[in-house]
Coordinates of C-alpha atoms and ligand atoms in Angstrom, one line a residue:
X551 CA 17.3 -12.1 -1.3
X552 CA 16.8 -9.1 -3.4
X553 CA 14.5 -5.8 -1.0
X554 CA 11.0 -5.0 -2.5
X555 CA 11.7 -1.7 -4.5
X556 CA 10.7 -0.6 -8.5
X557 CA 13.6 -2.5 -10.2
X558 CA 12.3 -5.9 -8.4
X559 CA 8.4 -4.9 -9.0
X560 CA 8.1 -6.7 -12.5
X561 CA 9.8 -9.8 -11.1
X562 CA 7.2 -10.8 -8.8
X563 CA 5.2 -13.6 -9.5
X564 CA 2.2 -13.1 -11.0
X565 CA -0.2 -13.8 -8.0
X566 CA 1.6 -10.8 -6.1
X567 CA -0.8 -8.1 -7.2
X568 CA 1.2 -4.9 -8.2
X569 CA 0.0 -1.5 -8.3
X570 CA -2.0 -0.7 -11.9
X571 CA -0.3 2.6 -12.6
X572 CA 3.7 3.9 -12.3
X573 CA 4.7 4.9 -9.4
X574 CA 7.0 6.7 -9.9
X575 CA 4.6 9.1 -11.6
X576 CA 2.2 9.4 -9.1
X577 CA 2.4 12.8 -8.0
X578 CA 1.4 13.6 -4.6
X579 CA -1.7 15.2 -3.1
X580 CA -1.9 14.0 0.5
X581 CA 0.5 14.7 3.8
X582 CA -0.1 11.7 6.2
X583 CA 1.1 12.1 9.5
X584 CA 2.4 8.6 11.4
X585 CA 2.7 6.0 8.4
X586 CA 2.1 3.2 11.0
X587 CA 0.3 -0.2 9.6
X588 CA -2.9 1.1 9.9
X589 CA -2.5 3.9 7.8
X590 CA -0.5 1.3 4.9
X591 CA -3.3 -1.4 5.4
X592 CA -6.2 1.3 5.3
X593 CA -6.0 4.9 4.0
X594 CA -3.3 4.2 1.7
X595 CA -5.0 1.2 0.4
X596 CA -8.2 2.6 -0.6
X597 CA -6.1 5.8 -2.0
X598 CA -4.9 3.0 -4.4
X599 CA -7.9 1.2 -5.6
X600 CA -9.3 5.0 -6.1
X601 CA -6.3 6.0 -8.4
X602 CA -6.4 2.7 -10.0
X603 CA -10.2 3.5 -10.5
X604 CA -10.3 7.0 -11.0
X605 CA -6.4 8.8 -11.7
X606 CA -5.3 11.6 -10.0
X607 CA -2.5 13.0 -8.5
X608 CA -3.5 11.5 -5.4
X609 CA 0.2 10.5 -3.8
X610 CA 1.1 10.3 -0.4
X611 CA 4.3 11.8 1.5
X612 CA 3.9 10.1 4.9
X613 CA 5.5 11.4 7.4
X614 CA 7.1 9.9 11.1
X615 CA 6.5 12.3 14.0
X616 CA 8.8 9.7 16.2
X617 CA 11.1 7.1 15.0
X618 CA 12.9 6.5 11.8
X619 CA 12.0 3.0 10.9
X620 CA 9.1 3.8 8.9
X621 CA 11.3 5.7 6.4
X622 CA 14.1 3.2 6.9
X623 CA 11.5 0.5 5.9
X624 CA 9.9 2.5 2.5
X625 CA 12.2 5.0 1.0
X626 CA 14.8 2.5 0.0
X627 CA 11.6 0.5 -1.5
X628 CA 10.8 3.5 -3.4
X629 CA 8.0 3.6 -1.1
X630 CA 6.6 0.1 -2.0
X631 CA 5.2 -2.7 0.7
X632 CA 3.6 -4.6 0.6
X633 CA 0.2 -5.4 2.4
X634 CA -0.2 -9.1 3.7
X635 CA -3.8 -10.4 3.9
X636 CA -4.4 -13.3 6.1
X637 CA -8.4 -14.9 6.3
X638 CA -7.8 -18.1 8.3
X639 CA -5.3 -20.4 6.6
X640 CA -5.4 -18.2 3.4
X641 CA -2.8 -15.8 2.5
X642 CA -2.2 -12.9 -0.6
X643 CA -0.1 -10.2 -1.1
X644 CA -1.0 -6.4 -2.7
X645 CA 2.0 -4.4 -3.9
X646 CA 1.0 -0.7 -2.4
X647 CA 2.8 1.6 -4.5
X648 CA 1.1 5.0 -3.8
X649 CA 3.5 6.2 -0.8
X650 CA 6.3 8.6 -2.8
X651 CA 8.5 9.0 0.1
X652 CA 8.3 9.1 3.8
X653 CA 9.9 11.9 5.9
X654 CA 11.5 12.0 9.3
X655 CA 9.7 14.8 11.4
X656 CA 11.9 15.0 14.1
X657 CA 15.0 15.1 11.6
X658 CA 13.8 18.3 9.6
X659 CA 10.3 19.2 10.8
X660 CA 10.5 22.4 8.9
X661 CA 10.2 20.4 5.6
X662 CA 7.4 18.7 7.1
X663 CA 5.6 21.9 7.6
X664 CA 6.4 23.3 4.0
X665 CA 5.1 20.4 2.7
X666 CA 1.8 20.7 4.2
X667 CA 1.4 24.6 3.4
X668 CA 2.1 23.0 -0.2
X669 CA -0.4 24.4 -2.9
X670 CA -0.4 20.6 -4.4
X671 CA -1.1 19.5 -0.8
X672 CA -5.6 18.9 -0.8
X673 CA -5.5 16.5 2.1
X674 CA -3.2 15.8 5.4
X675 CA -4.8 12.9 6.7
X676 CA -3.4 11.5 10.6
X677 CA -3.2 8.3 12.3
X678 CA -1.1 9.2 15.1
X679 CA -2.8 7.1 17.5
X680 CA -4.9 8.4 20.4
X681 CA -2.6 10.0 22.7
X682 CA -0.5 11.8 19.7
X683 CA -3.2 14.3 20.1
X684 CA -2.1 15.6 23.6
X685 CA -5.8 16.2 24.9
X686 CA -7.4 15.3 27.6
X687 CA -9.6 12.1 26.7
X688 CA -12.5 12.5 29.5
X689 CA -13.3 16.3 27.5
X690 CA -11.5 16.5 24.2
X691 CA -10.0 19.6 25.3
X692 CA -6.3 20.5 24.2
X693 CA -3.8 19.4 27.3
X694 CA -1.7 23.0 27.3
X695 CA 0.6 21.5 30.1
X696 CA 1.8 18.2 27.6
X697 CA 5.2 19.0 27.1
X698 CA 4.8 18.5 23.2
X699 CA 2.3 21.1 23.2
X700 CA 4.8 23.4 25.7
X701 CA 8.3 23.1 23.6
X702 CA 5.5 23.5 20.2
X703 CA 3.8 27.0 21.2
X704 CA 7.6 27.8 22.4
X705 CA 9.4 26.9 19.0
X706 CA 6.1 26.9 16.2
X707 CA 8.2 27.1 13.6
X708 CA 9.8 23.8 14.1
X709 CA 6.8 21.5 15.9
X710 CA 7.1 18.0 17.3
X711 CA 3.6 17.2 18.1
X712 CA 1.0 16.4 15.3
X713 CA -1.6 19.5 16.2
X714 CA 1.9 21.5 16.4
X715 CA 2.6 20.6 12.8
X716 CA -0.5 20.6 11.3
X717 CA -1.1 24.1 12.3
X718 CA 2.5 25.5 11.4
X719 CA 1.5 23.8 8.0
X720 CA -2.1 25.7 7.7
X721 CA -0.5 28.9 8.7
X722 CA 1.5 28.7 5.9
X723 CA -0.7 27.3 3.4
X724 CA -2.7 30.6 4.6
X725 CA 0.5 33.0 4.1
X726 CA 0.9 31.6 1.0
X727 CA -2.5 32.8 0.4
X728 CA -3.8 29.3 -1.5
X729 CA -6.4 27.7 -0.5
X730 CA -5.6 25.1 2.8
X731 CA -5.8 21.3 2.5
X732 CA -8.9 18.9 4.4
X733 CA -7.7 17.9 7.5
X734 CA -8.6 13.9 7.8
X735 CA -8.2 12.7 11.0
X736 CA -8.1 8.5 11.0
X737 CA -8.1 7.5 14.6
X738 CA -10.5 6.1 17.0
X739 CA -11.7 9.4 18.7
X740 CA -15.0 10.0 19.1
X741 CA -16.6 12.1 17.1
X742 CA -12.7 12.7 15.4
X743 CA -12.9 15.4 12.8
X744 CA -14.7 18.2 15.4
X745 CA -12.0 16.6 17.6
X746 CA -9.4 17.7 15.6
X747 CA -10.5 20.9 14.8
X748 CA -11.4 21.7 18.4
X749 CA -7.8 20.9 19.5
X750 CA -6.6 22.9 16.2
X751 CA -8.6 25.6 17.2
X752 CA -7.4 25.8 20.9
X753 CA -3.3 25.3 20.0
X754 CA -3.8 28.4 17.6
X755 CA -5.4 30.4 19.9
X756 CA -2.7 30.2 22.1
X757 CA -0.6 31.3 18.8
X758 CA -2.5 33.7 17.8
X759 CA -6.3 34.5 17.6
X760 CA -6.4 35.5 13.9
X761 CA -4.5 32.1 13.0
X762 CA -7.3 30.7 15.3
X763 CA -10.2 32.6 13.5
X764 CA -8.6 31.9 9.8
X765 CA -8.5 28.0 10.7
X766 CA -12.2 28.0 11.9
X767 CA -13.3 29.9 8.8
X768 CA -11.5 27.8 6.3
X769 CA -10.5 24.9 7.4
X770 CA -12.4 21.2 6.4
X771 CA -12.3 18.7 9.1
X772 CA -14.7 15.7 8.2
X773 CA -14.8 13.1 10.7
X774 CA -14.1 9.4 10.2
X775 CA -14.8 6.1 11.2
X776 CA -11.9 3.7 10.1
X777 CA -11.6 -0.2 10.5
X778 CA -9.5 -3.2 9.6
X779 CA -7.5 -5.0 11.8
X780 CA -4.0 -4.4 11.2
X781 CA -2.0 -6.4 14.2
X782 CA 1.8 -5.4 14.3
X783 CA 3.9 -6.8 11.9
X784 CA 6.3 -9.7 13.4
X785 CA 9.7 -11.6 12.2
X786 CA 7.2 -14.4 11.3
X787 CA 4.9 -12.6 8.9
X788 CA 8.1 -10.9 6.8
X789 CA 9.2 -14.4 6.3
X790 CA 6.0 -15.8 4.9
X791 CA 5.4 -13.0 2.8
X792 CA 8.9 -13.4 1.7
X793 CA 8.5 -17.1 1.2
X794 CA 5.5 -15.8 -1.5
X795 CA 7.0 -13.2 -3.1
X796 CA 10.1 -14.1 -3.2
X797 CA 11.5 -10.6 -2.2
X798 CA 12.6 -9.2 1.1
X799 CA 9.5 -6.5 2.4
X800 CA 10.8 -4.6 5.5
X801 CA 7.6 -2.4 5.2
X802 CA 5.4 -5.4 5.1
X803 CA 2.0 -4.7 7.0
X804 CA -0.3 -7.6 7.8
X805 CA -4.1 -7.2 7.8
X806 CA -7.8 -9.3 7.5
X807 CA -9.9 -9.1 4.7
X808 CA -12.4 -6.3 5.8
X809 CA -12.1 -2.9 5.4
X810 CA -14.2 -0.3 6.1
X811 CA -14.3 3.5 5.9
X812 CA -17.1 5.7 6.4
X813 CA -16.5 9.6 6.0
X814 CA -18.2 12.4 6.7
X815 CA -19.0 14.3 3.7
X816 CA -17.2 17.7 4.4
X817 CA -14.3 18.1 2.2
X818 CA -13.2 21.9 1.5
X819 CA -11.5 20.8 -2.0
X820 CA -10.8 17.7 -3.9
X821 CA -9.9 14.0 -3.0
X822 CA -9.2 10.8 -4.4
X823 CA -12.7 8.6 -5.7
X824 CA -12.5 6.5 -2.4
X825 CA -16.1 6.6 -2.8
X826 CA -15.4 4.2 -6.1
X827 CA -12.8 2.4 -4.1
X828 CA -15.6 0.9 -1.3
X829 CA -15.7 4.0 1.1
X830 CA -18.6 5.3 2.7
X831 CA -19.1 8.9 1.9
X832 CA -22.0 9.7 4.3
X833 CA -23.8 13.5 5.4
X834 CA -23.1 11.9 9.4
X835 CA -20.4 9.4 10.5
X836 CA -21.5 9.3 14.0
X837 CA -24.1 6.3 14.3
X838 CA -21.0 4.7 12.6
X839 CA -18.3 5.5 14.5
X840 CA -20.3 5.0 18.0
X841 CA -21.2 1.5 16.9
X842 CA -17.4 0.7 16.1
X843 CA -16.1 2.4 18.8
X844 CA -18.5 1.1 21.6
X845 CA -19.1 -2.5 20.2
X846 CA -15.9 -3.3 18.4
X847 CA -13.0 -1.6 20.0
X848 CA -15.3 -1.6 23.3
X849 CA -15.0 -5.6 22.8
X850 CA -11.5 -5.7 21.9
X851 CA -10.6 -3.6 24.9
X852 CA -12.9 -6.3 27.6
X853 CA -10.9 -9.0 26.1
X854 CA -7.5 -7.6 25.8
X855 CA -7.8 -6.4 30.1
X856 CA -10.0 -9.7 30.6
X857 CA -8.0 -12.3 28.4
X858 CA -4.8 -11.1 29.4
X859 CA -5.8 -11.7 33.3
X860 CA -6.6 -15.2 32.0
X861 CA -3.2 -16.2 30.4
X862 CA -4.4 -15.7 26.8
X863 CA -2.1 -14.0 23.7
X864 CA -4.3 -13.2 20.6
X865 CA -7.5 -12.0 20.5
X866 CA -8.3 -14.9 18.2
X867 CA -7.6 -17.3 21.2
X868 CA -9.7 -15.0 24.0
X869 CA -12.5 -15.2 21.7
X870 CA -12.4 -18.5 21.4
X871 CA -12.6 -19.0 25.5
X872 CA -16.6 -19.8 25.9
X873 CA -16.5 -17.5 29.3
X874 CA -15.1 -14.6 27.3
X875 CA -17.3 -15.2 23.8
X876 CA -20.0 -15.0 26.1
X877 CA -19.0 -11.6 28.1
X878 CA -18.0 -10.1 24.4
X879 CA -21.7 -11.0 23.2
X880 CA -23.3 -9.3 26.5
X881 CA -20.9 -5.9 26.0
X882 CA -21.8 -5.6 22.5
X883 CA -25.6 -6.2 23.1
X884 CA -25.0 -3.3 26.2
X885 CA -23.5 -1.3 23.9
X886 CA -26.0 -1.5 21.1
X887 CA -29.0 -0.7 23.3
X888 CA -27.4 2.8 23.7
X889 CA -27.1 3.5 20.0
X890 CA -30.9 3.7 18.7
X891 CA -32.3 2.9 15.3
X892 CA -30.0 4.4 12.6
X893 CA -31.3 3.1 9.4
X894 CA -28.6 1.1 7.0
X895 CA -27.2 -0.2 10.5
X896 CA -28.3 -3.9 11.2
X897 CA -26.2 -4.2 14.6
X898 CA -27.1 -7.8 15.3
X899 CA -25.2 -8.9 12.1
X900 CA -22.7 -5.8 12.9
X901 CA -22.1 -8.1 16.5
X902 CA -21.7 -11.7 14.7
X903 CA -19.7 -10.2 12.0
X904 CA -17.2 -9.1 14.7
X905 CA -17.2 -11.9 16.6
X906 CA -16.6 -13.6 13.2
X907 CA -14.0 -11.0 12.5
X908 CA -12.0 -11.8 16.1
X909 CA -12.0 -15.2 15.6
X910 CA -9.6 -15.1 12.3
X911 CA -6.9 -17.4 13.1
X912 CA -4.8 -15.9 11.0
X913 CA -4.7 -13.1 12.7
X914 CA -2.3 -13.3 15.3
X915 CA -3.5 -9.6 17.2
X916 CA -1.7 -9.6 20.7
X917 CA -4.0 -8.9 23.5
X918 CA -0.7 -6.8 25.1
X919 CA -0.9 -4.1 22.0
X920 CA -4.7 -3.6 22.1
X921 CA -4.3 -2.9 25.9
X922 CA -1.8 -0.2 25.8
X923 CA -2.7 3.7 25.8
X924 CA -6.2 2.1 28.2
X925 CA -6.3 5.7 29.8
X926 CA -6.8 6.7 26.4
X927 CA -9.2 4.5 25.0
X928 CA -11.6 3.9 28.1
X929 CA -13.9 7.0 27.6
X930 CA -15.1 6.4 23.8
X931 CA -14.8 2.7 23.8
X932 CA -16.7 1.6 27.7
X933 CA -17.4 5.1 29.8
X934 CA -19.9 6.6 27.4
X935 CA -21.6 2.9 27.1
X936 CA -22.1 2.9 31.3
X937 CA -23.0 6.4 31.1
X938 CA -25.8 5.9 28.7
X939 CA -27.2 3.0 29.8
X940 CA -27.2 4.0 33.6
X941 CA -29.0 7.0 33.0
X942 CA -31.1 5.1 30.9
X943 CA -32.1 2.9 34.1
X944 CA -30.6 -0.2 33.2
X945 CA -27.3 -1.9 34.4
X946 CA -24.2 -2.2 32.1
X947 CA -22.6 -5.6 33.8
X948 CA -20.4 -6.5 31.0
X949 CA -18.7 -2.7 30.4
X950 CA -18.3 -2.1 33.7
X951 CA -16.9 -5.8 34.4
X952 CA -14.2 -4.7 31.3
X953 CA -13.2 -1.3 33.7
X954 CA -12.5 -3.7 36.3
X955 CA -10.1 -5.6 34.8
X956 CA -8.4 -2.5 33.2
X957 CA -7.5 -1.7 36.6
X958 CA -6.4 -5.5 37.2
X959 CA -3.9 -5.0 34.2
X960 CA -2.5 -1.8 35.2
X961 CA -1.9 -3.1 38.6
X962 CA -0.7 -6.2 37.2
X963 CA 1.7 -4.3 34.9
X964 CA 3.1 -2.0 37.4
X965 CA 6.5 -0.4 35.9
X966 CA 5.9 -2.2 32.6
X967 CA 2.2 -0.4 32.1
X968 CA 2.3 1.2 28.6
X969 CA 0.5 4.6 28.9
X970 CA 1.5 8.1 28.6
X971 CA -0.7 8.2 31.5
X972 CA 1.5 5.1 33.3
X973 CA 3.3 7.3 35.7
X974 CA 0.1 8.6 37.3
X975 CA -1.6 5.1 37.4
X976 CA 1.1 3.1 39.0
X977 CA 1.4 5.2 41.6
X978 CA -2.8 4.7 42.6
X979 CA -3.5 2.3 45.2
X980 CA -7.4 1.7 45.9
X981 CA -10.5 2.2 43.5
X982 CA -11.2 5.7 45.0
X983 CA -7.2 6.9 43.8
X984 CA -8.6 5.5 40.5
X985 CA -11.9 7.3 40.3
X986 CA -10.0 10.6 40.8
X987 CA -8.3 10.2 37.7
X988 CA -10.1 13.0 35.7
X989 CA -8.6 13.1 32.7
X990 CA -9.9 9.5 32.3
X991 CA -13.4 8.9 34.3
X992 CA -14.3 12.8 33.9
X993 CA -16.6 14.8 36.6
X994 CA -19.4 12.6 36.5
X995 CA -19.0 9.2 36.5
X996 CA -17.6 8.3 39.8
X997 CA -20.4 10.5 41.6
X998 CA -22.6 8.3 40.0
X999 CA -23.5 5.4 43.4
X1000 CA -24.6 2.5 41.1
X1001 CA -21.7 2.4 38.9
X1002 CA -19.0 2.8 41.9
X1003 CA -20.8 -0.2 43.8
X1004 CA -20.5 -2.4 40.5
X1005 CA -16.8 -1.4 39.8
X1006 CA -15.6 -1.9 43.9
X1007 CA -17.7 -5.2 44.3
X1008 CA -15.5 -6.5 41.3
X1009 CA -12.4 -4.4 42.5
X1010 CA -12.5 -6.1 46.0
Ligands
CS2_1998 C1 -7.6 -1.9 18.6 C2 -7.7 -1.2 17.2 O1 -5.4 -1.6 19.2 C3 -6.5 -1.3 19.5 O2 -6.8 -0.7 20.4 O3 -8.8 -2.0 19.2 O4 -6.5 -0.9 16.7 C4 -8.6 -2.0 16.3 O5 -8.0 -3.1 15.8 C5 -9.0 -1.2 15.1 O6 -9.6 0.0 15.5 C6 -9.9 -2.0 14.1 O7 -10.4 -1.1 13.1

């Protein structure tokens, strides 16, 4: 079977949609850092419709901070995938074609960094995950000791953490005198743009104050809220995609219907019309992103600890377990008490829409991936929920029910636990080892009576 790549394009049958414009003429204008699915399914796909809508030289060199499959998968495709929607039983295929190349990080990170100092370069955009950031998730603060950030501030000139590159890039960009790209962050932090430039902020300092100072002055960081569900890509999916196409796709992604993108409205130069391509460009992201966070990754994570404990796979199967439709319904109706009226935001059709959403049989999303990186996650997605809504005087059952079982999984897991934090966990033994995990429950929290009575009455 012939691979995916410009001289196969025109062969495809006709209902494979293609990109509407060449290619190989796209000129680029953004830097993405860890091409993953999400960024293929999401980013990269709105970048398209908004160059199909609007033009511009709105390309995109990705770039892979770890592995070299991503550029195995796409540069021999001339950078084409393409992105497999799945809505129950239905299935269609969109030829992305706005990735130029995709560069190997660890390989020549040098080239990496030039490329963001580029003059042509308006926007480095990131989804690198949450623990690619090497903070501390209770605070947001930059984690100095992460041995990323270490060997980075030792060696700048050749980084191998994403804050390490990003600011090698803007110091150049700033040598170079021309005026520095927006930096986009796309991952599920809370509150991810001031994030970003927090953790910018504190990695230059520790470089050099004036870098630090330059970066604060000049530097656009609009924060995000980013969504679609974009499950790994398996053997299976390649070969139904194949099966329609008719072409082998090793960059295939797989994804649902929905999309959405809400950004803040911040930018320090140009970007693409992803306003015309269905994004949300909004003066304040965060009732947005606190709702997503808290109710649908907040859900997601309760069933991936909770359904995995039960002996489901796919979230798609948790959801459809009555005890655990019913738990997802009570978290999402905790965590919406705790976001107020925000006008345009209808969260009881936000909640059925999700439970809609999770219930795509399509969709094969493995409870096991959603649970990974849980040290990570826990603060934005269940912490802030139970924080709010103690103080507020009521009690937050289902959240701190889903805390529970994330200590069941990592004790389950034991040496298997995926979590930069894994070494720490498997090593704690009662609720009180856990509770002194600061980097994940913070100061607070575990002084708080009511919440540690909920959390060891489930624990025991
Ligand atoms: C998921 C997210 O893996 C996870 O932790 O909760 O990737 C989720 O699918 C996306 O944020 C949906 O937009």
């Amino acid at each position: 079977m012939n691979r995916l790549s410009r001289a196969t394009l025109a062969a495809l049958p006709a209902q494979v949609s293609r990109p509407k414009f060449d290619s190989a003429k796209l000129a680029p204008g953004i830097v993405h850092l860890g091409c993953g699915a999400f960024h293929r399914a999401h980013q990269a796909w709105y970048t398209q419709r908004a160059v199909e809508i609007a033009g511009g030289d709105w390309g995109i060199v990705g770039a892979s901070l770890r592995g070299k499959d991503v550029p195995d998968q796409l540069n021999p495709q001339d950078g084409l995938y393409g992105v497999l929607v799945l809505d129950g039983a239905e299935r269609r295929i969109e030829i992305m074609g706005v990735i130029g190349e995709v560069l190997h990080a660890p390989s020549d990170p040098a080239a990496l960094v030039v490329r963001i100092g580029d003059k042509t370069t308006r926007i480095v955009s990131t989804t690198v995950t949450e623990k690619g950031y090497c903070h501390i998730p209770a605070t947001g603060d930059l984690d100095a000791k992460h041995p990323d950030i270490v060997a980075d501030l030792a060696n700048p000139e050749r980084p191998r953490s994403a804050i390490g590159i990003l600011v090698a890039g803007l110091a150049r960009a700033r040598d170079a005198g021309h005026a520095p790209p927006t930096v986009l962050c796309c991952d599920n932090l809370p509150s991810n743009g001031k994030v970003v430039a927090k953790l910018a902020a504190q990695y230059a300092g520790l470089r050099d104050a004036k870098l630090r100072d330059w970066i604060e002055r000049n530097v656009a960081f609009p924060c995000t809220m980013i969504d679609r569900i974009v499950p790994a890509t398996t053997e299976d999916d390649r070969n139904t995609a194949a099966a329609i196409s008719g072409v082998e796709d090793q960059g295939l992604v797989v994804a649902e219907p929905f999309a959405q993108w809400v950004i803040e409205d911040k930018f320090g130069g140009p970007r693409p019309a992803w306003d015309k391509a269905g994004a949300q460009i909004v003066p304040d992201v965060a009732p947005f992103e606190r709702a997503k966070l808290r109710l649908l990754n907040g859900a997601h994570s309760a069933l991936a600890y909770r359904g995995l404990a039960k002996g489901h796979t796919t979230v798609a199967e948790a959801i459809a377990d009555p005890e655990l439709l019913a738990a997802t319904r009570a978290l999402m109706k905790e965590a919406a008490a705790t976001q107020g009226k925000t006008a345009g935001l209808d969260l009881d059709a936000y909640a059925d829409a999700l439970c809609a959403r999770f219930a795509n049989r399509g969709i094969r999303h493995r409870l096991i991936q959603i649970a990974m990186d849980g040290s990570q996650k826990l603060p934005q997605r269940l912490l802030g929920t139970i924080s709010e809504t103690l103080a507020a005087g009521r009690d937050a059952p289902e959240a701190i029910k889903a805390v529970a079982a994330w200590i069941g999984h990592v004790r389950r897991e034991g040496a298997k636990l995926q979590d930069p934090l894994a070494a720490t966990l498997t090593g704690l033994r009662g609720l009180d080892d856990f509770l002194a995990c600061e980097a994940v429950f913070g100061k607070d929290l575990p002084k708080n009576e009511k919440f540690v009575a909920a959390l060891r009455a489930l624990v025991q």
